[in-house]
XYZ file of C-alpha atoms in Angstrom:
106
model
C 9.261 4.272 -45.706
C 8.888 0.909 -44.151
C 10.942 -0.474 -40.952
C 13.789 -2.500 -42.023
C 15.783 -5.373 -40.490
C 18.420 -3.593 -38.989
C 20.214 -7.074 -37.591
C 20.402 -5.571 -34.409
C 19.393 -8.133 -31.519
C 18.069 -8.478 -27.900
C 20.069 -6.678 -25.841
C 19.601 -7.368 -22.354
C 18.579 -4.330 -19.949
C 20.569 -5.863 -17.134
C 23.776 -6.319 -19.124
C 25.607 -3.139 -17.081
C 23.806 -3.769 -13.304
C 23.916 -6.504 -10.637
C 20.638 -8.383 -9.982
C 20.777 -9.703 -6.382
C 24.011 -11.739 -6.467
C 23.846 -12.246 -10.041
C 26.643 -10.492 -11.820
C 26.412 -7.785 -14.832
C 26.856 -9.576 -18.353
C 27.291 -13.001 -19.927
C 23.767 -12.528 -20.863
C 22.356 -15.826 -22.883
C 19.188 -14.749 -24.884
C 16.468 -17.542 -25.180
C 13.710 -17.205 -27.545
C 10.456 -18.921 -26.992
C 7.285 -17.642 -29.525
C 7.799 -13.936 -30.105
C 9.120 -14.204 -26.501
C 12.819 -12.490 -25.844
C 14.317 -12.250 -22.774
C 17.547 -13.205 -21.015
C 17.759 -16.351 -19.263
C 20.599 -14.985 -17.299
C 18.660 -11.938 -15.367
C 15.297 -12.774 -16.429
C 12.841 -15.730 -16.122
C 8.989 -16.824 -16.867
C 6.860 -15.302 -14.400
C 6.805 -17.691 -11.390
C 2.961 -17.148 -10.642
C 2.018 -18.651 -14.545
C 1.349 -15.399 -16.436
C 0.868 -16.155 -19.920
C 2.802 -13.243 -21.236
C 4.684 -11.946 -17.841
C 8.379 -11.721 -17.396
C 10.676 -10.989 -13.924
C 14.034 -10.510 -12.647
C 15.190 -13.515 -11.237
C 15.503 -11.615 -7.791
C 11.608 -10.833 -8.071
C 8.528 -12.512 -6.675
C 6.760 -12.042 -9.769
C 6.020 -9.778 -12.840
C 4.388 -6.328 -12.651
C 0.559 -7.356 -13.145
C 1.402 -9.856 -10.941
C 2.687 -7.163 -8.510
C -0.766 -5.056 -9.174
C -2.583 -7.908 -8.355
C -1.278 -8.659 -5.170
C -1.282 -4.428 -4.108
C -5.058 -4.089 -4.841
C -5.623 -8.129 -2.772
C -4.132 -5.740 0.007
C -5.766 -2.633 -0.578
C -9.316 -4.662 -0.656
C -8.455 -6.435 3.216
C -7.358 -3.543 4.237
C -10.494 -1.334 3.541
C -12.694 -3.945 5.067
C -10.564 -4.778 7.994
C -11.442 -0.446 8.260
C -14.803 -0.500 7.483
C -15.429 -3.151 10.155
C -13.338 -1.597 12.860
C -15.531 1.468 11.640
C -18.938 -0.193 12.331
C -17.835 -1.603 16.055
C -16.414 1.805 16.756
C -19.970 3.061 15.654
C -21.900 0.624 18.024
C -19.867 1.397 20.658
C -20.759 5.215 20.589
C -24.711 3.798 19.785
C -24.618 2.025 22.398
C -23.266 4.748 24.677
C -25.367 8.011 23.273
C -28.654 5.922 22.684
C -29.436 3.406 25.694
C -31.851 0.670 25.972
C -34.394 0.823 28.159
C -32.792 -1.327 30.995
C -30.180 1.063 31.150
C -32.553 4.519 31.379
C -33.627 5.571 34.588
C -37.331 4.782 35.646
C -39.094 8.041 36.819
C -41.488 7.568 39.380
């Protein structure tokens, strides 16, 4: 038994829940491609996404979002690793002296 056309149309996710200080319904549905979405709540992805979609109270869509978390993540663990290594040459320095710092024995 194969889907049929039911008629049944977009229905926008936000119709029922304020988006910033955009109010609940009056959705308009725009179609662009096999692209849905409501040009009320929703818009093209602001970053140029080919396929992403946002709330209009959003920076940007979710892989956009993922993108921008791991950007973080990846300063982050090498701002650590090279707070890591001076912390490390610190102690070197201190445990392991040169020879201008050891005592001569006479």
């Amino acid at each position: 038994m194969g889907k049929r056309d039911t008629g049944t149309k977009h229905h926008c996710v936000w119709h029922h829940a304020w988006i910033g200080d955009i109010s609940p319904g009056g959705c308009r549905e725009v179609k662009i491609g096999r692209w849905i979405y409501c040009s009320k709540h929703e818009m093209p992805c602001r970053n140029g996404c080919v396929e992403g979609q946002h709330l209009k109270n959003q920076t940007g869509c979710m892989s956009c979002a993922a993108n921008l978390m791991a950007k973080s993540r990846r300063e982050r663990a090498v701002a650590e690793k090279g707070k890591a290594a001076a912390l490390r040459e610190v102690d070197a320095a201190f445990w392991k002296p040169g020879r201008e710092r050891r005592k001569l024995r006479v």
